[in-house]
mmCIF file of C-alpha atoms in Angstrom:
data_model
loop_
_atom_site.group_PDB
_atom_site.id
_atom_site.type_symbol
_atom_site.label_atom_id
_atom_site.label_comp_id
_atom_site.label_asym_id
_atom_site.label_seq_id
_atom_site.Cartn_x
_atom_site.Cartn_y
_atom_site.Cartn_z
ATOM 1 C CA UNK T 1 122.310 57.638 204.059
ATOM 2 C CA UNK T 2 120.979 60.564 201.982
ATOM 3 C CA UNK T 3 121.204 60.819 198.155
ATOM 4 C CA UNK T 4 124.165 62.719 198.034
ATOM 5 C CA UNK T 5 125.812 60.428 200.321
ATOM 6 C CA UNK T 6 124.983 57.629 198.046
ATOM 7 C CA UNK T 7 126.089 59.182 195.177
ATOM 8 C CA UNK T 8 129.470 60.079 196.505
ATOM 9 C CA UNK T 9 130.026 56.033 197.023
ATOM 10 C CA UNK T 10 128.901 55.409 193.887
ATOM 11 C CA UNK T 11 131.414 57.265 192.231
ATOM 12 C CA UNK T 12 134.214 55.335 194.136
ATOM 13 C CA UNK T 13 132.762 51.673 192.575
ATOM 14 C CA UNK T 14 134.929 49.716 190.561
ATOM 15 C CA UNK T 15 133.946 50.225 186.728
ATOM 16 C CA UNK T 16 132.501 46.548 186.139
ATOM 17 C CA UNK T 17 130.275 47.212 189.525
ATOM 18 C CA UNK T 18 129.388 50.674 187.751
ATOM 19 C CA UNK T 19 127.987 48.604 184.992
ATOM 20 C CA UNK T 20 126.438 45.826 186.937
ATOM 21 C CA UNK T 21 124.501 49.115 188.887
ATOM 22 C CA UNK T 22 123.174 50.203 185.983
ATOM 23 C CA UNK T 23 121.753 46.839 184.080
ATOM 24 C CA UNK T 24 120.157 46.537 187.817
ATOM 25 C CA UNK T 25 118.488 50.190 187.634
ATOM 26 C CA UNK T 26 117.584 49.349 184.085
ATOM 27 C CA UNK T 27 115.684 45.834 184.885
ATOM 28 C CA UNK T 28 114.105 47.924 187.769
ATOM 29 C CA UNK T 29 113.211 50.832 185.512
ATOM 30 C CA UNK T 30 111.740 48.091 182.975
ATOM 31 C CA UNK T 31 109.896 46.494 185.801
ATOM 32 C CA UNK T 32 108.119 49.417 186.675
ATOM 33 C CA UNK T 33 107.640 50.605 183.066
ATOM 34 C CA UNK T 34 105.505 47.091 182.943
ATOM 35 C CA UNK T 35 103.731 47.459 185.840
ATOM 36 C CA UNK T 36 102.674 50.691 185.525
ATOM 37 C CA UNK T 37 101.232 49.445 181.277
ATOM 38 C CA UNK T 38 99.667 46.864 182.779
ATOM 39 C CA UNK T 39 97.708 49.061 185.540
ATOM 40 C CA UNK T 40 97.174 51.623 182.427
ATOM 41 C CA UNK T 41 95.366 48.504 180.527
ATOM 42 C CA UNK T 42 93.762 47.472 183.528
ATOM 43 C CA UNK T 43 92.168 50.801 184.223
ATOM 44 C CA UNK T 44 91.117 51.500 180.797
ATOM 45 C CA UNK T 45 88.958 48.086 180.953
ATOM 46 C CA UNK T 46 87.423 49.906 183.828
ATOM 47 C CA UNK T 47 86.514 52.797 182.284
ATOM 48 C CA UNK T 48 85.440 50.203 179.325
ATOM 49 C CA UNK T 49 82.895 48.726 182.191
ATOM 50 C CA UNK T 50 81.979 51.455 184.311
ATOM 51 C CA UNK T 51 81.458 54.318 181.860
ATOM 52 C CA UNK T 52 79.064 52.355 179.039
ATOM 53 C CA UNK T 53 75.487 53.727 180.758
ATOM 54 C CA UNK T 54 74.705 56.869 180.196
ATOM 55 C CA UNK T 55 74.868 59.469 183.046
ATOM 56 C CA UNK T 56 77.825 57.148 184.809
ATOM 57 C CA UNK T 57 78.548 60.411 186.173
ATOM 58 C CA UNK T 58 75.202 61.233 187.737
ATOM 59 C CA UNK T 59 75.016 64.544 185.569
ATOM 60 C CA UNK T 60 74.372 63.531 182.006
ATOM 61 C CA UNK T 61 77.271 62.078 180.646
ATOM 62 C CA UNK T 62 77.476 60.231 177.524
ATOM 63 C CA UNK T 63 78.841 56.581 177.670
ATOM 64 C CA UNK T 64 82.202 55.746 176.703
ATOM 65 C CA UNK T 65 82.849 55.368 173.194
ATOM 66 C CA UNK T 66 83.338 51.579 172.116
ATOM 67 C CA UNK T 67 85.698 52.442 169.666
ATOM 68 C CA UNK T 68 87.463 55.433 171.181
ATOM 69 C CA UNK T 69 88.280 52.404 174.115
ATOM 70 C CA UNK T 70 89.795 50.550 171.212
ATOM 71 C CA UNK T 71 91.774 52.894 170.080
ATOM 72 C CA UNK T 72 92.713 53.589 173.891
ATOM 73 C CA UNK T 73 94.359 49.946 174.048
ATOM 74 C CA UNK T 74 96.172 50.427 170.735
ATOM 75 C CA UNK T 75 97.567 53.791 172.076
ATOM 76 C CA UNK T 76 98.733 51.468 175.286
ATOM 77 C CA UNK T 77 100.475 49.301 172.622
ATOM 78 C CA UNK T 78 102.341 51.777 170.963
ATOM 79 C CA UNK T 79 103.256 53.312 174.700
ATOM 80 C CA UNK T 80 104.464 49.836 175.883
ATOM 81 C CA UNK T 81 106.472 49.503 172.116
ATOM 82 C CA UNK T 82 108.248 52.675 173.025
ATOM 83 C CA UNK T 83 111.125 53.455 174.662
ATOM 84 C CA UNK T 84 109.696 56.464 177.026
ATOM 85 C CA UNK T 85 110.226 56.669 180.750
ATOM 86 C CA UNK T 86 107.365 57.083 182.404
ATOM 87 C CA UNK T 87 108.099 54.659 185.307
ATOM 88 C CA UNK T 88 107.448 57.204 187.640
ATOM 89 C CA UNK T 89 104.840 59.669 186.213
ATOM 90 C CA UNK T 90 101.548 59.072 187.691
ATOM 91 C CA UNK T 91 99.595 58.680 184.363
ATOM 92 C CA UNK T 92 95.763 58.607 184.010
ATOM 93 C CA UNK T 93 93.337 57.183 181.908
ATOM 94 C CA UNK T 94 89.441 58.019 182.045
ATOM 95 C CA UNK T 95 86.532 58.919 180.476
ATOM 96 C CA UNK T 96 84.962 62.450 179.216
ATOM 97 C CA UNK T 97 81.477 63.771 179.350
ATOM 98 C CA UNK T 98 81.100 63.308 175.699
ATOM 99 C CA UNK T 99 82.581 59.504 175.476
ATOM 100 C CA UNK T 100 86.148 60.146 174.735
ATOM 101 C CA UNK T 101 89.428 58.406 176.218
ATOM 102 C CA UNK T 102 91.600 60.636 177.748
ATOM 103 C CA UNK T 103 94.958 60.221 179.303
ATOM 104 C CA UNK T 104 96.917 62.739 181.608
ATOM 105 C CA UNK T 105 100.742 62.815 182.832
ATOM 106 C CA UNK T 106 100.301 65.326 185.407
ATOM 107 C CA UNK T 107 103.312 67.222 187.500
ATOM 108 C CA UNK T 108 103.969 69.713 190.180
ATOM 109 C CA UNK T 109 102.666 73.181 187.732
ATOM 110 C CA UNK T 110 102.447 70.986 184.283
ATOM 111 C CA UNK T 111 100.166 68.531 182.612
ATOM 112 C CA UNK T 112 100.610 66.583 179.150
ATOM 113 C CA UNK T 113 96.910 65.424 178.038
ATOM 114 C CA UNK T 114 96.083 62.756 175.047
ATOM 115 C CA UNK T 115 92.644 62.758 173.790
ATOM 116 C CA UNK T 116 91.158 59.931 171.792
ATOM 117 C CA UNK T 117 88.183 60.441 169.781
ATOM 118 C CA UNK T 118 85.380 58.022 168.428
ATOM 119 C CA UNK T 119 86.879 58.432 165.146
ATOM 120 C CA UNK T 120 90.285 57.803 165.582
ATOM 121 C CA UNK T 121 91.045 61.945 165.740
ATOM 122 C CA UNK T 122 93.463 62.513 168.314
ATOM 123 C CA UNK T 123 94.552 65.927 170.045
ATOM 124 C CA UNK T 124 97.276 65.889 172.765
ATOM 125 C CA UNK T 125 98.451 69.356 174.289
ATOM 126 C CA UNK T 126 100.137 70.330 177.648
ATOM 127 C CA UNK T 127 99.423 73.106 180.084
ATOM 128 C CA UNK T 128 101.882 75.025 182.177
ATOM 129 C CA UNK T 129 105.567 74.472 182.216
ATOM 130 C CA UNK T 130 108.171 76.274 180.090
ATOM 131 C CA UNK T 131 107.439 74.354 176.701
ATOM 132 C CA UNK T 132 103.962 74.251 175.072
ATOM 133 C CA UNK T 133 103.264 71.520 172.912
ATOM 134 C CA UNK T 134 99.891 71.032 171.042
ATOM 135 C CA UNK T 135 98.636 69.064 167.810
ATOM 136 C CA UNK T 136 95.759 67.330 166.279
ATOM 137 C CA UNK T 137 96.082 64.459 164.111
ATOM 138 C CA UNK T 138 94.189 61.041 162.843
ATOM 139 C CA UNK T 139 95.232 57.901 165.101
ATOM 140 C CA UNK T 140 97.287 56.318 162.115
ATOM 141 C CA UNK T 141 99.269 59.764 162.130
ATOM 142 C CA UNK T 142 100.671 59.224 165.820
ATOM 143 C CA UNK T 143 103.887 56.788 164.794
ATOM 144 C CA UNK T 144 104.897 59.049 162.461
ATOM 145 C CA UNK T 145 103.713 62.469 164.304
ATOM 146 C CA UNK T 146 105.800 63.771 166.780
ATOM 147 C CA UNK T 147 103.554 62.919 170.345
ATOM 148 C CA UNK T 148 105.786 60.839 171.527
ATOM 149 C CA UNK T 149 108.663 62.647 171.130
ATOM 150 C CA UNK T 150 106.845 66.069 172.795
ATOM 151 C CA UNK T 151 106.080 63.439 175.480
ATOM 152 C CA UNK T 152 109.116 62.202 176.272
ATOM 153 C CA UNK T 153 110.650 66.108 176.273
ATOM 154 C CA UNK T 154 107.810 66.607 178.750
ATOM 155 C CA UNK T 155 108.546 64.207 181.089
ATOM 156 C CA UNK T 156 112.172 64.912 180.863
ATOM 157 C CA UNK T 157 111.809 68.575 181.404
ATOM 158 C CA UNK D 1 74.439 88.759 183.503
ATOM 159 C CA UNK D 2 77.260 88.302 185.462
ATOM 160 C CA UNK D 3 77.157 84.648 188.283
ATOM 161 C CA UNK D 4 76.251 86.211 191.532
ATOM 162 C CA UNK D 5 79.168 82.867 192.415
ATOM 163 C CA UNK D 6 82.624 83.894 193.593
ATOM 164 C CA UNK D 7 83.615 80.728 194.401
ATOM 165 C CA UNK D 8 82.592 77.557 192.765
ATOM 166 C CA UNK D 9 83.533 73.204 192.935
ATOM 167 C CA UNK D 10 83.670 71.308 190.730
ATOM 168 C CA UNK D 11 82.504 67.726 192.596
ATOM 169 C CA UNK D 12 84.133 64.282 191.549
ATOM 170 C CA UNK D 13 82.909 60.725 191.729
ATOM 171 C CA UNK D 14 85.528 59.132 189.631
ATOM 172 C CA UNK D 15 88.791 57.755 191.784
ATOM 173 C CA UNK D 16 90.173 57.978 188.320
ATOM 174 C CA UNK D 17 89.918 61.561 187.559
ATOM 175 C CA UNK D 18 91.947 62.553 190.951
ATOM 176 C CA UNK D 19 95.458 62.764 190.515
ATOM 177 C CA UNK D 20 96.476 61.524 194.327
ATOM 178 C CA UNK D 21 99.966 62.613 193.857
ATOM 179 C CA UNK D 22 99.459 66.265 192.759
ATOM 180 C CA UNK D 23 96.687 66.463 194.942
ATOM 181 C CA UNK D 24 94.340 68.052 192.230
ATOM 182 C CA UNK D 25 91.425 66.849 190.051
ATOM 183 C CA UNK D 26 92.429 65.280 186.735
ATOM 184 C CA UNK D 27 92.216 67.251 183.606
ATOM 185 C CA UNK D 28 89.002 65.030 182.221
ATOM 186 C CA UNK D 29 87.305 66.299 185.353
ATOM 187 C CA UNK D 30 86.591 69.868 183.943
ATOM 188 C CA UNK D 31 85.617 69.003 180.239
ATOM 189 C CA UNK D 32 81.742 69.826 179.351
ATOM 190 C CA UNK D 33 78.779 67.483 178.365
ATOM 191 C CA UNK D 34 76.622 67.943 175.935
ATOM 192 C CA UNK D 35 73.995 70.430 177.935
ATOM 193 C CA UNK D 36 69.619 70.449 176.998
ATOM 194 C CA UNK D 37 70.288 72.847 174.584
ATOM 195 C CA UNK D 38 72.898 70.641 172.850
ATOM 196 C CA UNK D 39 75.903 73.318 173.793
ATOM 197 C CA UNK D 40 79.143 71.887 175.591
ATOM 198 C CA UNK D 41 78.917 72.844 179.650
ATOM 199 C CA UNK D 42 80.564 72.247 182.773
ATOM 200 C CA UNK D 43 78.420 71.508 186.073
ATOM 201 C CA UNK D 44 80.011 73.706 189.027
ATOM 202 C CA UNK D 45 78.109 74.774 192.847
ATOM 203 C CA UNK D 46 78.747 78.105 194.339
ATOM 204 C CA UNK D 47 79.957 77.830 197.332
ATOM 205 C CA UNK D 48 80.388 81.529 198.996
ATOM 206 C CA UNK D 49 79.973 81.584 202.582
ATOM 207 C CA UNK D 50 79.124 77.373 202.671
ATOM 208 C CA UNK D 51 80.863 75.455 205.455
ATOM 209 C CA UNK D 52 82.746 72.566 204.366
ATOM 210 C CA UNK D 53 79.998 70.531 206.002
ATOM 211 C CA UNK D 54 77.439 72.003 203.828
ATOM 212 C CA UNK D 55 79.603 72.078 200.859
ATOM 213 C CA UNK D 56 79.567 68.301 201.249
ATOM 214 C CA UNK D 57 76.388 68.064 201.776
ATOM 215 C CA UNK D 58 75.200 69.909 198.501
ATOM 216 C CA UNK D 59 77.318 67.464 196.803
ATOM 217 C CA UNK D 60 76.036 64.315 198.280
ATOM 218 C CA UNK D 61 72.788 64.869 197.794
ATOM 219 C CA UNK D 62 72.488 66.457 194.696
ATOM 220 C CA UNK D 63 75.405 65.464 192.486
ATOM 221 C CA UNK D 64 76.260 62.141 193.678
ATOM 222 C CA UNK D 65 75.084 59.441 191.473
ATOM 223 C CA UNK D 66 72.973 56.837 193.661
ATOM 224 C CA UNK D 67 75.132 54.446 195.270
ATOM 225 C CA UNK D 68 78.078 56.412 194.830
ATOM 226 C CA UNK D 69 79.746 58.652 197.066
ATOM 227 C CA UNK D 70 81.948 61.840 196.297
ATOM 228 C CA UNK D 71 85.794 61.185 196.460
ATOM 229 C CA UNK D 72 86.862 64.835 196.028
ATOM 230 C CA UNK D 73 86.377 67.852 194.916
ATOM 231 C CA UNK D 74 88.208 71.009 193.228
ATOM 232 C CA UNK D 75 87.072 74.916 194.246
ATOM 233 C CA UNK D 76 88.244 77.689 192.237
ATOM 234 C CA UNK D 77 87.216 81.287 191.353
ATOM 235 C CA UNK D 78 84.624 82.898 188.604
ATOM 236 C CA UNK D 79 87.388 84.862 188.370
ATOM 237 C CA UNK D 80 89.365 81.982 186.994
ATOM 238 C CA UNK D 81 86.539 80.808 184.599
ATOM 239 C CA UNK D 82 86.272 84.367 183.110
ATOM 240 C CA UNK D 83 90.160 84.980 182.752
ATOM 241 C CA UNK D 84 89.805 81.764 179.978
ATOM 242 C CA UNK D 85 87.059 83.257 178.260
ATOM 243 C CA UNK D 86 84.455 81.529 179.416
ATOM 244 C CA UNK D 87 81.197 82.339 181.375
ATOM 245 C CA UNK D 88 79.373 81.103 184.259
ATOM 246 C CA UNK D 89 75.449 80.828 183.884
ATOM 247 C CA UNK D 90 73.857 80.369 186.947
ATOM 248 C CA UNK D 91 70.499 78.841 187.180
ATOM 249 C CA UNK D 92 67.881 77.819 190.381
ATOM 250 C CA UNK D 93 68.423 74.081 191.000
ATOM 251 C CA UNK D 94 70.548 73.030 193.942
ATOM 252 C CA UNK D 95 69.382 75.711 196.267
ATOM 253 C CA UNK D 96 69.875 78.049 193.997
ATOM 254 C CA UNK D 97 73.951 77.064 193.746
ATOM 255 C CA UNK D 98 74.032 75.572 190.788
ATOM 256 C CA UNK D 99 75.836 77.033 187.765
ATOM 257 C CA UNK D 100 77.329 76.212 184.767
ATOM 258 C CA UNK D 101 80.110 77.171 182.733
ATOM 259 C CA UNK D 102 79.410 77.397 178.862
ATOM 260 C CA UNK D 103 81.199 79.637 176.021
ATOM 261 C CA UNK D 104 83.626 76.533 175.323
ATOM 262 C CA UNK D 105 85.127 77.142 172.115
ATOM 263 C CA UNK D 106 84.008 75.655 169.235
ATOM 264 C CA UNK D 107 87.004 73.780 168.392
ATOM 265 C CA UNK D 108 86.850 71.065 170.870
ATOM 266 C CA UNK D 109 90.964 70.499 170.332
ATOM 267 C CA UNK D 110 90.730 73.692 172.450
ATOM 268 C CA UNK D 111 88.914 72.659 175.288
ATOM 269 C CA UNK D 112 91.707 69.855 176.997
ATOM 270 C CA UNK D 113 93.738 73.249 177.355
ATOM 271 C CA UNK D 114 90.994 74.978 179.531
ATOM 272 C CA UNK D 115 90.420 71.940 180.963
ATOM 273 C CA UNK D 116 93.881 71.620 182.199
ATOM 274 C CA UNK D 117 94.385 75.181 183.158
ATOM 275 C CA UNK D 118 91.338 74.484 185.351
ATOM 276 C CA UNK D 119 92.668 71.482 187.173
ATOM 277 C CA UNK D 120 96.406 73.619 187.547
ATOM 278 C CA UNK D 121 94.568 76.583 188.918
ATOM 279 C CA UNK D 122 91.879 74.999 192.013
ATOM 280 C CA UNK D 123 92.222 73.981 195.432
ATOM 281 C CA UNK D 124 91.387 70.098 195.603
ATOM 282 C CA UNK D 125 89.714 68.565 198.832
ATOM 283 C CA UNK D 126 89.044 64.815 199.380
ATOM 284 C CA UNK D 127 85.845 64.128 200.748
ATOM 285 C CA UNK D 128 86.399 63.222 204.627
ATOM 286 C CA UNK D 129 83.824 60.316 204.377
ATOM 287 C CA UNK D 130 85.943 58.633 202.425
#
């Protein structure tokens, strides 16, 4: 059966199996949403571990910043605290040459980036798509900034 | 002076920094380190008239890490490099390939941009041996 198909027979359920469809997309969108937080912390301790030498990269890169990595879990915090649906955008976390934390929500032609500095500066922009969305700010600006909101309009667009 | 490069790579080592889905190197890829002379550049190989064997090769056995083998790698133009204002410095180590791009603005804020328009605009190819 192909999606069309599906949706067609969707439209014919009875309303209370309308609503019993959607807490069950829901739990499965939450699900995911979890899974993929707890790969994001996961691969941050990585980075944590396997970026600390200098020259991890084999051409002269600076080790990961101890306490850009710890503001890197916070930002996972306030990602997991959020309501933004990014169950099925392939996010990235790694390290820079110069010992930042960096995270990327890549599509097709489009790319929203997050970069965390040593000092708690953060700068987030994106690059191609319709919609350009850039600032800089200090990491106890980002609740009250508007990243998450530009990231949630990117991954919706 | 002009890079006598056309094309160039950009080699990875990081299963992190490849975005398997897009098929394309990760922004974080393309951003500079801190070069001898203290300004911000990116590593790159030219790789005009190279055979993907040789490409591969250049890359193993120069830009590997020991231990570590390549996962992938992203090729893209000079021409690309110039159109965001930066400039490709070529120099004689890895058989005379080796290049790198410098000019990144001083603003760092600036650079994830370039970075990213880099990663949008190259070809990426995972390394066969892997």
């Amino acid at each position: 059966m192909d999606l069309n198909q599906l949706l067609e027979e969707v439209k014919l359920l009875p309303e209370e199996d309308l609503e019993i469809l959607a807490e069950k997309v829901s739990e499965i969108r939450d699900s995911r949403q979890k899974s993929q937080i707890s790969r994001l912390r996961s691969d941050l301790d990585e980075v944590a571990e396997e970026c600390s030498a200098r020259n991890w990269d084999g051409i002269g890169a600076e080790p990961v910043s101890e306490d850009a990595v710890s503001y890197g879990r916070k930002f996972i915090d306030l990602l997991s605290s959020r309501s933004i649906d990014f169950a099925d955008a392939n996010v990235g976390v790694s390290a820079t040459p110069t010992g930042e934390v960096f995270f990327d929500w890549p599509k097709r032609n489009s790319i929203f980036m997050v970069q965390i500095f040593s000092d708690g500066t953060v700068v987030y922009s994106s690059v191609g798509g319709s919609r350009k969305f850039k600032a800089k700010l200090k990491f106890d600006e980002i609740v009250s900034s508007s990243l998450f909101e530009d990231l949630i309009t990117f991954l919706r667009s | 002076m002009p890079s006598r490069h056309v094309e160039t790579c950009r080699f990875e080592v990081d299963r992190k920094r490849i975005d398997s889905v897009n098929k394309r190197l990760r922004p974080s890829s393309f951003l500079p380190r801190n070069g001898a002379s203290g300004a911000p550049e990116t590593s790159v190989i030219g790789i005009d008239s190279l055979s993907e064997e040789d490409i591969w090769r250049l890359g193993s056995l120069y830009v590997a890490p020991p231990g570590r083998k390549l996962k992938g790698r992203a090729d893209f133009s000079a021409a690309t490099v110039y159109e965001l204002s930066l400039d490709l410095i070529d120099d004689n180590e890895i058989e005379g390939r080796h290049s790198n791009i410098v000019d990144w603005p001083e603003d760092r804020g600036q650079w994830i941009d370039i970075a990213g328009q880099l990663a949008l605009n190259s070809r990426f190819s995972r390394n066969p041996e892997v």
